[in-house]
CSV table of C-alpha atoms in Angstrom, one decimal:
chain,number,residue,atom,x,y,z
A,1,GLN,CA,-20.6,-10.6,-21.4
A,2,LYS,CA,-17.0,-11.1,-20.6
A,3,GLU,CA,-14.9,-8.0,-19.8
A,4,VAL,CA,-11.9,-9.3,-22.0
A,5,GLU,CA,-13.1,-11.1,-25.2
A,6,GLN,CA,-10.5,-13.0,-27.3
A,7,ASP,CA,-11.0,-15.6,-30.2
A,8,PRO,CA,-9.7,-18.8,-28.9
A,9,GLY,CA,-8.6,-20.0,-32.7
A,10,PRO,CA,-6.8,-22.5,-33.4
A,11,LEU,CA,-4.7,-20.1,-35.8
A,12,SER,CA,-2.6,-22.0,-38.3
A,13,VAL,CA,-0.2,-20.2,-40.1
A,14,PRO,CA,3.2,-21.1,-42.3
A,15,GLU,CA,6.4,-20.4,-41.0
A,16,GLY,CA,7.4,-16.7,-42.0
A,17,ALA,CA,4.0,-15.3,-41.7
A,18,ILE,CA,2.8,-12.2,-39.8
A,19,VAL,CA,0.8,-13.4,-37.6
A,20,SER,CA,-2.0,-10.7,-35.6
A,21,LEU,CA,-3.5,-11.5,-32.1
A,22,ASN,CA,-6.3,-9.7,-31.0
A,23,CYS,CA,-8.3,-8.8,-28.1
A,24,THR,CA,-11.4,-6.9,-27.0
A,25,TYR,CA,-12.7,-5.2,-23.7
A,26,SER,CA,-15.2,-3.7,-21.9
A,27,ASN,CA,-14.5,-1.8,-19.0
A,28,SER,CA,-12.8,1.6,-20.0
A,29,ALA,CA,-10.8,2.0,-16.7
A,30,PHE,CA,-7.9,-0.7,-17.8
A,31,GLN,CA,-4.5,0.9,-18.1
A,32,TYR,CA,-2.3,-1.6,-18.8
A,33,PHE,CA,-2.0,-4.2,-21.3
A,34,MET,CA,-0.4,-7.4,-21.3
A,35,TRP,CA,0.7,-10.1,-23.9
A,36,TYR,CA,1.5,-13.8,-22.3
A,37,ARG,CA,2.6,-16.0,-24.1
A,38,GLN,CA,1.8,-20.3,-22.7
A,39,TYR,CA,3.3,-23.5,-23.7
A,40,SER,CA,1.3,-26.8,-23.1
A,41,ARG,CA,1.3,-27.4,-19.7
A,42,LYS,CA,3.7,-24.6,-18.7
A,43,GLY,CA,2.9,-21.5,-16.8
A,44,PRO,CA,2.3,-18.1,-19.0
A,45,GLU,CA,5.2,-15.9,-19.9
A,46,LEU,CA,5.4,-12.5,-20.0
A,47,LEU,CA,5.8,-11.3,-23.8
A,48,MET,CA,5.2,-7.1,-23.5
A,49,TYR,CA,3.2,-4.8,-21.8
A,50,THR,CA,1.7,-1.4,-22.3
A,51,TYR,CA,0.3,1.2,-20.9
A,52,SER,CA,-2.4,3.3,-22.1
A,53,SER,CA,-2.8,3.7,-26.0
A,54,GLY,CA,0.0,3.3,-28.4
A,55,ASN,CA,2.6,1.1,-29.8
A,56,LYS,CA,5.6,-1.1,-28.6
A,57,GLU,CA,7.9,-3.1,-30.1
A,58,ASP,CA,10.2,-5.8,-28.8
A,59,GLY,CA,12.3,-7.8,-31.2
A,60,ARG,CA,9.6,-9.5,-33.3
A,61,PHE,CA,6.5,-8.8,-31.5
A,62,THR,CA,5.1,-5.5,-32.1
A,63,ALA,CA,1.9,-4.7,-29.5
A,64,GLN,CA,-0.9,-1.9,-30.0
A,65,VAL,CA,-3.8,-0.4,-27.7
A,66,ASP,CA,-6.4,1.7,-29.4
A,67,LYS,CA,-8.5,2.4,-26.1
A,68,SER,CA,-11.1,4.5,-28.5
A,69,SER,CA,-12.2,1.4,-29.7
A,70,LYS,CA,-11.6,-1.1,-26.6
A,71,TYR,CA,-9.0,-3.2,-29.1
A,72,ILE,CA,-5.8,-4.9,-28.5
A,73,SER,CA,-3.5,-6.7,-30.5
A,74,LEU,CA,-0.1,-8.7,-30.7
A,75,PHE,CA,1.7,-8.7,-33.9
A,76,ILE,CA,4.9,-11.2,-34.5
A,77,ARG,CA,6.4,-11.4,-37.9
A,78,ASP,CA,8.9,-13.8,-39.0
A,79,SER,CA,6.4,-16.5,-37.1
A,80,GLN,CA,8.9,-19.3,-36.6
A,81,PRO,CA,7.4,-23.2,-35.3
A,82,SER,CA,8.6,-22.5,-32.0
A,83,ASP,CA,5.9,-19.8,-31.7
A,84,SER,CA,3.1,-22.3,-31.7
A,85,ALA,CA,1.5,-21.8,-28.0
A,86,THR,CA,-1.4,-20.3,-26.6
A,87,TYR,CA,-1.4,-16.6,-26.2
A,88,LEU,CA,-3.1,-14.5,-23.7
A,89,CYS,CA,-3.6,-11.1,-23.5
A,90,ALA,CA,-4.5,-9.5,-19.7
A,91,MET,CA,-5.4,-6.2,-18.2
A,92,SER,CA,-5.4,-3.9,-15.4
A,93,GLY,CA,-7.2,-1.2,-14.0
A,94,PRO,CA,-5.5,1.9,-11.9
A,95,GLY,CA,-5.5,0.5,-8.1
A,96,THR,CA,-5.2,-3.0,-8.4
A,97,ASP,CA,-2.5,-5.6,-9.4
A,98,LYS,CA,-5.2,-8.0,-10.5
A,99,LEU,CA,-5.1,-9.5,-13.8
A,100,ILE,CA,-8.2,-10.0,-16.1
A,101,PHE,CA,-7.4,-12.3,-18.8
A,102,GLY,CA,-8.7,-13.4,-22.0
A,103,THR,CA,-9.6,-17.4,-22.8
A,104,GLY,CA,-6.2,-17.5,-24.9
A,105,THR,CA,-5.9,-18.2,-28.8
A,106,ARG,CA,-4.1,-21.0,-29.8
A,107,LEU,CA,-1.6,-20.7,-32.1
A,108,GLN,CA,0.3,-23.0,-34.4
A,109,VAL,CA,3.3,-21.9,-36.8
A,110,PHE,CA,4.1,-24.8,-39.3
A,111,PRO,CA,7.2,-25.2,-41.1
B,1,GLU,CA,17.9,-14.6,-10.8
B,2,THR,CA,16.0,-16.9,-9.3
B,3,GLY,CA,12.4,-17.4,-11.3
B,4,VAL,CA,9.1,-18.4,-9.2
B,5,THR,CA,8.5,-22.0,-8.6
B,6,GLN,CA,5.8,-23.8,-7.4
B,7,SER,CA,5.2,-27.1,-5.5
B,8,PRO,CA,3.9,-29.6,-5.9
B,9,THR,CA,3.8,-30.3,-9.6
B,10,HIS,CA,0.8,-32.5,-10.1
B,11,LEU,CA,-1.8,-33.4,-7.0
B,12,ILE,CA,-4.7,-36.1,-6.6
B,13,LYS,CA,-7.1,-35.5,-4.1
B,14,THR,CA,-10.7,-36.5,-3.4
B,15,ARG,CA,-13.6,-34.6,-3.2
B,16,GLY,CA,-13.9,-33.2,0.5
B,17,GLN,CA,-10.0,-33.0,1.2
B,18,GLN,CA,-8.1,-29.8,1.8
B,19,VAL,CA,-4.8,-29.0,-0.1
B,20,THR,CA,-2.1,-26.6,0.5
B,21,LEU,CA,0.0,-25.4,-2.4
B,22,ARG,CA,3.1,-23.6,-2.3
B,23,CYS,CA,5.0,-21.0,-4.2
B,24,SER,CA,8.3,-19.3,-3.7
B,25,SER,CA,8.5,-15.5,-5.4
B,26,GLN,CA,11.0,-14.5,-7.8
B,27,SER,CA,14.6,-13.2,-6.1
B,28,GLY,CA,13.7,-9.3,-4.9
B,29,HIS,CA,9.6,-9.5,-5.6
B,30,ASN,CA,7.6,-9.1,-2.6
B,31,THR,CA,3.9,-9.2,-4.1
B,32,VAL,CA,2.6,-13.2,-4.7
B,33,SER,CA,-0.5,-13.3,-6.5
B,34,TRP,CA,-2.7,-16.3,-7.1
B,35,TYR,CA,-4.5,-17.8,-10.4
B,36,GLN,CA,-7.0,-20.6,-11.2
B,37,GLN,CA,-6.6,-21.8,-14.7
B,38,ALA,CA,-9.5,-24.2,-15.8
B,39,LEU,CA,-8.6,-26.3,-19.1
B,40,GLY,CA,-9.2,-24.1,-22.3
B,41,GLN,CA,-9.5,-21.0,-20.0
B,42,GLY,CA,-7.5,-17.8,-19.1
B,43,PRO,CA,-6.4,-17.7,-15.5
B,44,GLN,CA,-8.7,-16.1,-13.1
B,45,PHE,CA,-7.3,-14.2,-10.1
B,46,ILE,CA,-7.9,-15.8,-6.7
B,47,PHE,CA,-6.1,-13.3,-4.4
B,48,GLN,CA,-2.6,-11.3,-3.8
B,49,TYR,CA,-0.6,-11.0,-0.5
B,50,TYR,CA,1.8,-8.0,0.3
B,51,ARG,CA,3.2,-7.6,3.6
B,52,GLU,CA,1.8,-11.0,4.7
B,53,GLU,CA,-1.7,-9.6,4.4
B,54,GLU,CA,-4.6,-10.1,1.5
B,55,ASN,CA,-4.4,-7.3,-0.6
B,56,GLY,CA,-7.3,-7.8,-3.1
B,57,ARG,CA,-9.6,-11.0,-3.6
B,58,GLY,CA,-11.4,-12.2,-6.8
B,59,ASN,CA,-14.7,-14.0,-6.7
B,60,PHE,CA,-13.6,-17.4,-4.9
B,61,PRO,CA,-15.3,-18.4,-1.9
B,62,PRO,CA,-13.5,-18.5,1.3
B,63,ARG,CA,-12.6,-21.9,1.4
B,64,PHE,CA,-9.8,-20.7,-0.6
B,65,SER,CA,-7.3,-18.9,1.7
B,66,GLY,CA,-3.8,-18.0,1.7
B,67,LEU,CA,-0.6,-17.1,3.4
B,68,GLN,CA,2.6,-14.9,2.6
B,69,PHE,CA,5.7,-15.5,5.0
B,70,PRO,CA,8.6,-13.1,5.8
B,71,ASN,CA,10.7,-14.4,2.7
B,72,TYR,CA,7.7,-13.8,0.3
B,73,SER,CA,6.7,-17.2,-0.1
B,74,SER,CA,3.3,-17.7,0.0
B,75,GLU,CA,0.6,-20.5,0.5
B,76,LEU,CA,-2.6,-21.3,-1.3
B,77,ASN,CA,-5.2,-23.3,1.0
B,78,VAL,CA,-8.4,-24.8,-0.2
B,79,ASN,CA,-10.7,-26.7,2.2
B,80,ALA,CA,-13.8,-29.1,0.9
B,81,LEU,CA,-12.5,-29.5,-1.9
B,82,GLU,CA,-14.9,-29.9,-5.1
B,83,LEU,CA,-14.6,-31.8,-8.3
B,84,ASP,CA,-14.8,-27.9,-10.1
B,85,ASP,CA,-11.7,-27.0,-8.1
B,86,SER,CA,-9.6,-29.0,-10.9
B,87,ALA,CA,-7.6,-26.9,-12.6
B,88,LEU,CA,-4.1,-25.6,-13.0
B,89,TYR,CA,-3.6,-23.1,-9.8
B,90,LEU,CA,-0.6,-20.8,-10.8
B,91,CYS,CA,1.4,-18.4,-8.6
B,92,ALA,CA,2.6,-14.9,-10.1
B,93,SER,CA,5.1,-12.6,-8.3
B,94,SER,CA,5.9,-8.9,-8.8
B,95,LEU,CA,6.8,-5.8,-7.0
B,96,ALA,CA,4.3,-4.2,-5.5
B,97,GLY,CA,2.6,-1.5,-7.2
B,98,ALA,CA,3.8,-3.2,-10.8
B,99,GLY,CA,1.2,-5.4,-11.1
B,100,TYR,CA,1.8,-4.9,-15.1
B,101,GLU,CA,5.4,-7.3,-14.4
B,102,GLN,CA,3.8,-10.3,-13.0
B,103,TYR,CA,6.1,-13.4,-13.4
B,104,PHE,CA,4.1,-16.7,-13.4
B,105,GLY,CA,5.5,-20.3,-12.0
B,106,PRO,CA,5.1,-23.0,-13.6
B,107,GLY,CA,2.0,-24.0,-12.2
B,108,THR,CA,0.3,-27.0,-9.7
B,109,ARG,CA,-2.0,-29.1,-11.4
B,110,LEU,CA,-4.9,-30.5,-9.1
B,111,THR,CA,-7.3,-33.0,-9.9
B,112,VAL,CA,-10.3,-33.7,-7.3
B,113,THR,CA,-12.1,-37.3,-7.8
């Protein structure tokens, strides 16, 4: 079993839709939870990070962490074609900067 | 503010050869981490460098080695290349202790034939 599980998709939605992306994990020691966006043939771009449980909002993006369920989510409101990319969740535990990534979910937003 | 840069962009090598990949960290960042991303997979941590020393290593064999220089730039060296080493190699920089804010470069795509 992988430490971090993420549905690879693809997820196809119309422009303006609310998108929900999710990851589950098995290591209860994880403290930081990150979401990255990766366009084809590019490096991952940090969207946001959250410490421990709770919500964090940044513009059209909202990250949620539920440590009791070992489940994290990223919501994208008013999705745009430019949001079409692969979204990677990543996590790290105490005393280490090593990031453990999910496999990524490919999102396609069509006009 | 200068972002993370990597060179070369693409590289084709033959099995058994050696390769060196280079990374310049984002301005002000003193820690560099290297990741390997196979096609359709998430990045996998290779190792991290801080103060010119290896500071954590993932599940990669010793033929993967690295260096960090006084200006915080870094190199990844891979000896005895294998076909499975074909991947996108990503460098990420951060401040020490702030691994939750790692910023990635564009990557070097290595193909081993």
